[in-house]
Amino acid sequence: MSVGSLGAGSGLDLESLVKNMVSAQRDTKVKLYNDKLDGFETKLSALGSVGAAIDSFKSSVKTLNDETLFTGRNAIIDQEEGNESIAISTDNTASNGSYAISVNQMAAGSRIVSADNLFSSGDDIITTVGGDLNLSAGDDSFTLTVEPGTTLSQLRSQINNSAENFGVSANLVDDGNGNLFLTMTSSKQGAENTLRITNEPTPVPEGSELVSDVDDALESPALLETGFGLDSVSTEGLSAGLYTPLGDEAKDAIITVDGIAIRNDTNTFDDAVSGLTIEALATSDKPANVDISYDQQTVKEAVETFISSYNEMVDVLKRSSAKGAVLSGNSMIRNLQNALSSELMSSSTNTGVFSSIFDIGIEMQNNAVLSFDNAKFDDAMQKGYNDVAPLFSGDSGLAESLDNMLDNYTGSQGMNNTLKESVRRSIDDTEESLNDYEKRMERYESTLRDKFTGLDSQLANMNAQGNYLNSMLEKL
């Protein structure tokens, strides 16, 4: 709203008069609009809290509606903490029962070492003619093209940096007595996967200048008659430049399950016992006892979460719809409360030892919230574990029924979101009406200013004329 020097001509406080007239016309109506908007925002927030509580409860219902929850297995291993020899994971196909499992041997990769007195420095040239060096372990292999004049250090880097390297690490070890050893370790485990190294030197044509170089190089123990003495397999009666120390061959893992020895090329046994994945962690002096049973603890935790989220939702519904609350008398909340009570009180149609969830330790209190009796639940699980699942999951289970019912209240098409959209439209309409009213008030103020500006001008003229007459009279 514009602010001028209204009243300057007449000397009257016309500016305050205009503001007071506009305020008398505007303030009460604007407050009504703002109060209405505050009410809508409060209602929208309450519906948001209700929706969040319903969504949380629906999530716990979905967990109980998953039949695999009740078919999960749990592996209890009797072994000393900090000295574990095995780890076990299960799937739903595992059979309940007990096993005695020991680890006799861990799977390992292999190691190759250069022969004594073969190298003394990383600058030793390993070939004067070049050639191909092949490294293999089982079905994996890669080949390096070694250039003439390659040093031991350069070969180490070439092996480690090869893009085709399947897990071979080359290192140089100095014994402090003038001997340098080239070692290569392979991460590929399994008895059939010991690292093998062979080489094929580049042929030297008769009469080539390189022949004399080869003859001279034969004085070095690092070069055999082939001119490229790095291999781990002796051929044609020649000594191999590399060898596998006793005990450093690649090994299988060996475990014993109920007296039956089982071999595997890695420390993870996926097929030794149906439904179990057994990981060997360390060799053991005695078997570890393993008990496989239904995972009752996970089921119990899911039921407790279901009860907790239900009670939280009931509390939100009560507070939001209490007398004087913003959602008091809301039909959606009333219908939801009635539907929940009806679903919980329904009996299971499955034949079994339990007819409803109230037979397994869940109880309905006078204030409409649920409670949980741990001892009664544990007893029910022992008496009829297989009859617990149908109470919750499956086509006729409580969770399935609740999930379908809650679909009417959640999601973009649910009643809660429909109500929130209605409130948002009311907010938009009210804000638009408020903006229109504010514009009318601006026009009203502008009209008043125009009228009082004219009045101010007339009064100014009258004051001027009066002053003139007074001055003339004083002269007379």
CSV table of N, CA and C in Angstrom, one decimal, residues 255-332:
chain,number,residue,atom,x,y,z
A,255,ILE,N,37.0,-80.8,4.6
A,255,ILE,CA,36.2,-80.8,5.8
A,255,ILE,C,35.6,-82.1,6.0
A,256,THR,N,35.2,-82.4,7.2
A,256,THR,CA,34.6,-83.7,7.5
A,256,THR,C,33.2,-83.4,8.1
A,257,VAL,N,32.2,-83.9,7.5
A,257,VAL,CA,30.8,-83.7,8.0
A,257,VAL,C,30.3,-85.1,8.4
A,258,ASP,N,30.0,-85.2,9.7
A,258,ASP,CA,29.5,-86.5,10.3
A,258,ASP,C,30.4,-87.7,9.8
A,259,GLY,N,31.7,-87.5,9.8
A,259,GLY,CA,32.6,-88.6,9.4
A,259,GLY,C,32.9,-88.7,8.0
A,260,ILE,N,32.3,-87.9,7.1
A,260,ILE,CA,32.5,-88.0,5.7
A,260,ILE,C,33.4,-86.8,5.2
A,261,ALA,N,34.5,-87.2,4.6
A,261,ALA,CA,35.5,-86.2,4.2
A,261,ALA,C,35.0,-85.6,2.8
A,262,ILE,N,35.1,-84.3,2.8
A,262,ILE,CA,34.6,-83.6,1.6
A,262,ILE,C,35.7,-82.6,1.1
A,263,ARG,N,36.1,-82.6,-0.2
A,263,ARG,CA,37.1,-81.8,-0.7
A,263,ARG,C,36.4,-80.7,-1.5
A,264,ASN,N,37.1,-79.5,-1.6
A,264,ASN,CA,36.6,-78.4,-2.4
A,264,ASN,C,37.8,-77.5,-2.8
A,265,ASP,N,37.8,-76.9,-4.0
A,265,ASP,CA,39.0,-76.1,-4.4
A,265,ASP,C,39.0,-74.7,-3.8
A,266,THR,N,38.0,-74.4,-3.0
A,266,THR,CA,38.0,-73.1,-2.2
A,266,THR,C,37.5,-73.4,-0.8
A,267,ASN,N,37.6,-72.5,0.1
A,267,ASN,CA,37.2,-72.7,1.5
A,267,ASN,C,35.7,-72.5,1.7
A,268,THR,N,35.0,-72.3,0.6
A,268,THR,CA,33.5,-72.1,0.7
A,268,THR,C,32.9,-73.4,0.1
A,269,PHE,N,32.1,-74.1,0.9
A,269,PHE,CA,31.5,-75.3,0.4
A,269,PHE,C,30.0,-75.0,0.3
A,270,ASP,N,29.5,-74.9,-1.0
A,270,ASP,CA,28.1,-74.6,-1.3
A,270,ASP,C,27.3,-75.9,-1.4
A,271,ASP,N,27.9,-77.0,-1.7
A,271,ASP,CA,27.1,-78.2,-2.0
A,271,ASP,C,27.3,-79.4,-1.1
A,272,ALA,N,28.1,-79.1,0.0
A,272,ALA,CA,28.4,-80.3,0.8
A,272,ALA,C,27.2,-80.8,1.6
A,273,VAL,N,26.4,-79.9,2.1
A,273,VAL,CA,25.1,-80.2,2.7
A,273,VAL,C,24.0,-79.4,2.1
A,274,SER,N,23.0,-80.0,1.7
A,274,SER,CA,21.9,-79.3,1.0
A,274,SER,C,21.3,-78.2,1.9
A,275,GLY,N,21.3,-77.0,1.3
A,275,GLY,CA,20.7,-75.9,2.0
A,275,GLY,C,21.7,-75.1,2.9
A,276,LEU,N,22.9,-75.6,3.0
A,276,LEU,CA,23.9,-75.0,3.9
A,276,LEU,C,25.1,-74.5,3.0
A,277,THR,N,25.6,-73.3,3.4
A,277,THR,CA,26.9,-72.9,2.8
A,277,THR,C,27.9,-72.8,4.0
A,278,ILE,N,28.9,-73.7,3.9
A,278,ILE,CA,29.9,-73.9,4.9
A,278,ILE,C,31.2,-73.2,4.5
A,279,GLU,N,31.6,-72.3,5.3
A,279,GLU,CA,32.9,-71.6,5.1
A,279,GLU,C,34.0,-72.0,6.1
A,280,ALA,N,35.0,-72.6,5.6
A,280,ALA,CA,36.1,-73.0,6.5
A,280,ALA,C,37.0,-71.8,6.8
A,281,LEU,N,37.1,-71.6,8.1
A,281,LEU,CA,37.9,-70.4,8.6
A,281,LEU,C,39.3,-70.8,9.1
A,282,ALA,N,39.4,-72.0,9.7
A,282,ALA,CA,40.7,-72.4,10.2
A,282,ALA,C,40.6,-73.9,10.5
A,283,THR,N,41.7,-74.6,10.5
A,283,THR,CA,41.7,-76.0,10.8
A,283,THR,C,41.3,-76.2,12.3
A,284,SER,N,40.7,-77.3,12.6
A,284,SER,CA,40.2,-77.5,13.9
A,284,SER,C,40.7,-78.8,14.5
A,285,ASP,N,40.8,-78.8,15.8
A,285,ASP,CA,41.3,-80.0,16.5
A,285,ASP,C,40.2,-81.0,16.8
A,286,LYS,N,38.9,-80.5,16.9
A,286,LYS,CA,37.8,-81.4,17.1
A,286,LYS,C,36.6,-80.8,16.3
A,287,PRO,N,35.6,-81.7,16.1
A,287,PRO,CA,34.4,-81.2,15.3
A,287,PRO,C,33.6,-80.2,16.1
A,288,ALA,N,33.0,-79.3,15.3
A,288,ALA,CA,32.1,-78.3,15.9
A,288,ALA,C,30.7,-78.8,15.7
A,289,ASN,N,29.9,-78.8,16.8
A,289,ASN,CA,28.5,-79.3,16.7
A,289,ASN,C,27.6,-78.2,16.1
A,290,VAL,N,26.8,-78.5,15.1
A,290,VAL,CA,26.0,-77.5,14.4
A,290,VAL,C,24.5,-78.0,14.5
A,291,ASP,N,23.7,-77.1,15.0
A,291,ASP,CA,22.2,-77.4,15.0
A,291,ASP,C,21.5,-76.5,14.1
A,292,ILE,N,20.7,-77.1,13.2
A,292,ILE,CA,19.9,-76.3,12.2
A,292,ILE,C,18.5,-76.4,12.6
A,293,SER,N,17.8,-75.3,12.8
A,293,SER,CA,16.4,-75.3,13.2
A,293,SER,C,15.7,-74.1,12.6
A,294,TYR,N,14.4,-74.1,12.8
A,294,TYR,CA,13.6,-72.9,12.2
A,294,TYR,C,14.1,-71.6,13.0
A,295,ASP,N,14.1,-70.6,12.2
A,295,ASP,CA,14.6,-69.3,12.8
A,295,ASP,C,13.4,-68.6,13.5
A,296,GLN,N,13.2,-69.1,14.7
A,296,GLN,CA,12.0,-68.6,15.5
A,296,GLN,C,12.3,-67.2,16.0
A,297,GLN,N,13.5,-66.8,16.2
A,297,GLN,CA,13.8,-65.5,16.8
A,297,GLN,C,13.4,-64.4,15.8
A,298,THR,N,13.7,-64.6,14.5
A,298,THR,CA,13.3,-63.6,13.5
A,298,THR,C,11.8,-63.5,13.4
A,299,VAL,N,11.1,-64.7,13.5
A,299,VAL,CA,9.6,-64.6,13.5
A,299,VAL,C,9.1,-63.8,14.7
A,300,LYS,N,9.7,-64.1,15.8
A,300,LYS,CA,9.2,-63.4,17.1
A,300,LYS,C,9.5,-61.9,16.9
A,301,GLU,N,10.6,-61.5,16.4
A,301,GLU,CA,10.9,-60.1,16.2
A,301,GLU,C,9.9,-59.4,15.3
A,302,ALA,N,9.5,-60.2,14.2
A,302,ALA,CA,8.6,-59.6,13.2
A,302,ALA,C,7.2,-59.4,13.9
A,303,VAL,N,6.8,-60.4,14.8
A,303,VAL,CA,5.5,-60.2,15.5
A,303,VAL,C,5.5,-59.1,16.4
A,304,GLU,N,6.7,-58.9,17.1
A,304,GLU,CA,6.8,-57.8,18.1
A,304,GLU,C,6.8,-56.5,17.4
A,305,THR,N,7.4,-56.4,16.2
A,305,THR,CA,7.3,-55.2,15.4
A,305,THR,C,5.9,-54.9,14.9
A,306,PHE,N,5.2,-55.9,14.5
A,306,PHE,CA,3.8,-55.8,14.1
A,306,PHE,C,3.0,-55.2,15.3
A,307,ILE,N,3.1,-55.7,16.5
A,307,ILE,CA,2.4,-55.2,17.6
A,307,ILE,C,2.8,-53.8,17.9
A,308,SER,N,4.0,-53.5,17.9
A,308,SER,CA,4.5,-52.1,18.2
A,308,SER,C,4.0,-51.1,17.2
A,309,SER,N,4.1,-51.4,15.9
A,309,SER,CA,3.6,-50.5,14.9
A,309,SER,C,2.1,-50.3,15.0
A,310,TYR,N,1.4,-51.4,15.3
A,310,TYR,CA,-0.1,-51.3,15.4
A,310,TYR,C,-0.5,-50.4,16.6
A,311,ASN,N,0.2,-50.5,17.7
A,311,ASN,CA,-0.1,-49.7,18.9
A,311,ASN,C,0.2,-48.2,18.6
A,312,GLU,N,1.3,-48.0,17.9
A,312,GLU,CA,1.7,-46.6,17.5
A,312,GLU,C,0.6,-46.0,16.6
A,313,MET,N,0.1,-46.8,15.7
A,313,MET,CA,-0.9,-46.3,14.8
A,313,MET,C,-2.2,-46.0,15.5
A,314,VAL,N,-2.6,-46.9,16.4
A,314,VAL,CA,-3.8,-46.7,17.2
A,314,VAL,C,-3.7,-45.4,18.0
A,315,ASP,N,-2.5,-45.2,18.6
A,315,ASP,CA,-2.3,-44.0,19.4
A,315,ASP,C,-2.5,-42.7,18.5
A,316,VAL,N,-1.9,-42.7,17.3
A,316,VAL,CA,-2.0,-41.6,16.4
A,316,VAL,C,-3.5,-41.4,16.0
A,317,LEU,N,-4.2,-42.4,15.7
A,317,LEU,CA,-5.6,-42.3,15.4
A,317,LEU,C,-6.4,-41.7,16.5
A,318,LYS,N,-6.1,-42.2,17.7
A,318,LYS,CA,-6.9,-41.7,18.9
A,318,LYS,C,-6.6,-40.2,19.1
A,319,ARG,N,-5.4,-39.8,19.1
A,319,ARG,CA,-5.0,-38.4,19.4
A,319,ARG,C,-5.6,-37.5,18.3
A,320,SER,N,-5.5,-37.9,17.0
A,320,SER,CA,-6.0,-37.1,15.9
A,320,SER,C,-7.5,-36.9,15.9
A,321,SER,N,-8.2,-37.9,16.4
A,321,SER,CA,-9.7,-37.8,16.3
A,321,SER,C,-10.3,-37.6,17.6
A,322,ALA,N,-9.6,-37.3,18.7
A,322,ALA,CA,-10.1,-37.0,20.0
A,322,ALA,C,-11.0,-35.8,20.0
A,323,LYS,N,-11.9,-35.6,21.0
A,323,LYS,CA,-12.8,-34.5,21.0
A,323,LYS,C,-12.0,-33.2,21.0
A,324,GLY,N,-12.3,-32.3,20.1
A,324,GLY,CA,-11.6,-31.0,20.0
A,324,GLY,C,-10.4,-31.1,19.1
A,325,ALA,N,-9.9,-32.3,18.7
A,325,ALA,CA,-8.8,-32.4,17.8
A,325,ALA,C,-9.2,-32.1,16.4
A,326,VAL,N,-8.2,-31.8,15.6
A,326,VAL,CA,-8.5,-31.3,14.2
A,326,VAL,C,-9.3,-32.4,13.4
A,327,LEU,N,-9.1,-33.7,13.6
A,327,LEU,CA,-9.8,-34.7,12.9
A,327,LEU,C,-10.9,-35.4,13.7
A,328,SER,N,-11.4,-34.7,14.6
A,328,SER,CA,-12.5,-35.2,15.4
A,328,SER,C,-13.7,-35.5,14.5
A,329,GLY,N,-14.3,-36.7,14.6
A,329,GLY,CA,-15.4,-37.1,13.8
A,329,GLY,C,-15.1,-37.4,12.4
A,330,ASN,N,-13.8,-37.5,12.1
A,330,ASN,CA,-13.4,-37.9,10.7
A,330,ASN,C,-13.9,-39.3,10.4
A,331,SER,N,-14.6,-39.4,9.3
A,331,SER,CA,-15.2,-40.7,8.9
A,331,SER,C,-14.1,-41.7,8.5
A,332,MET,N,-13.0,-41.3,7.9
A,332,MET,CA,-12.0,-42.2,7.5
A,332,MET,C,-11.4,-42.9,8.7
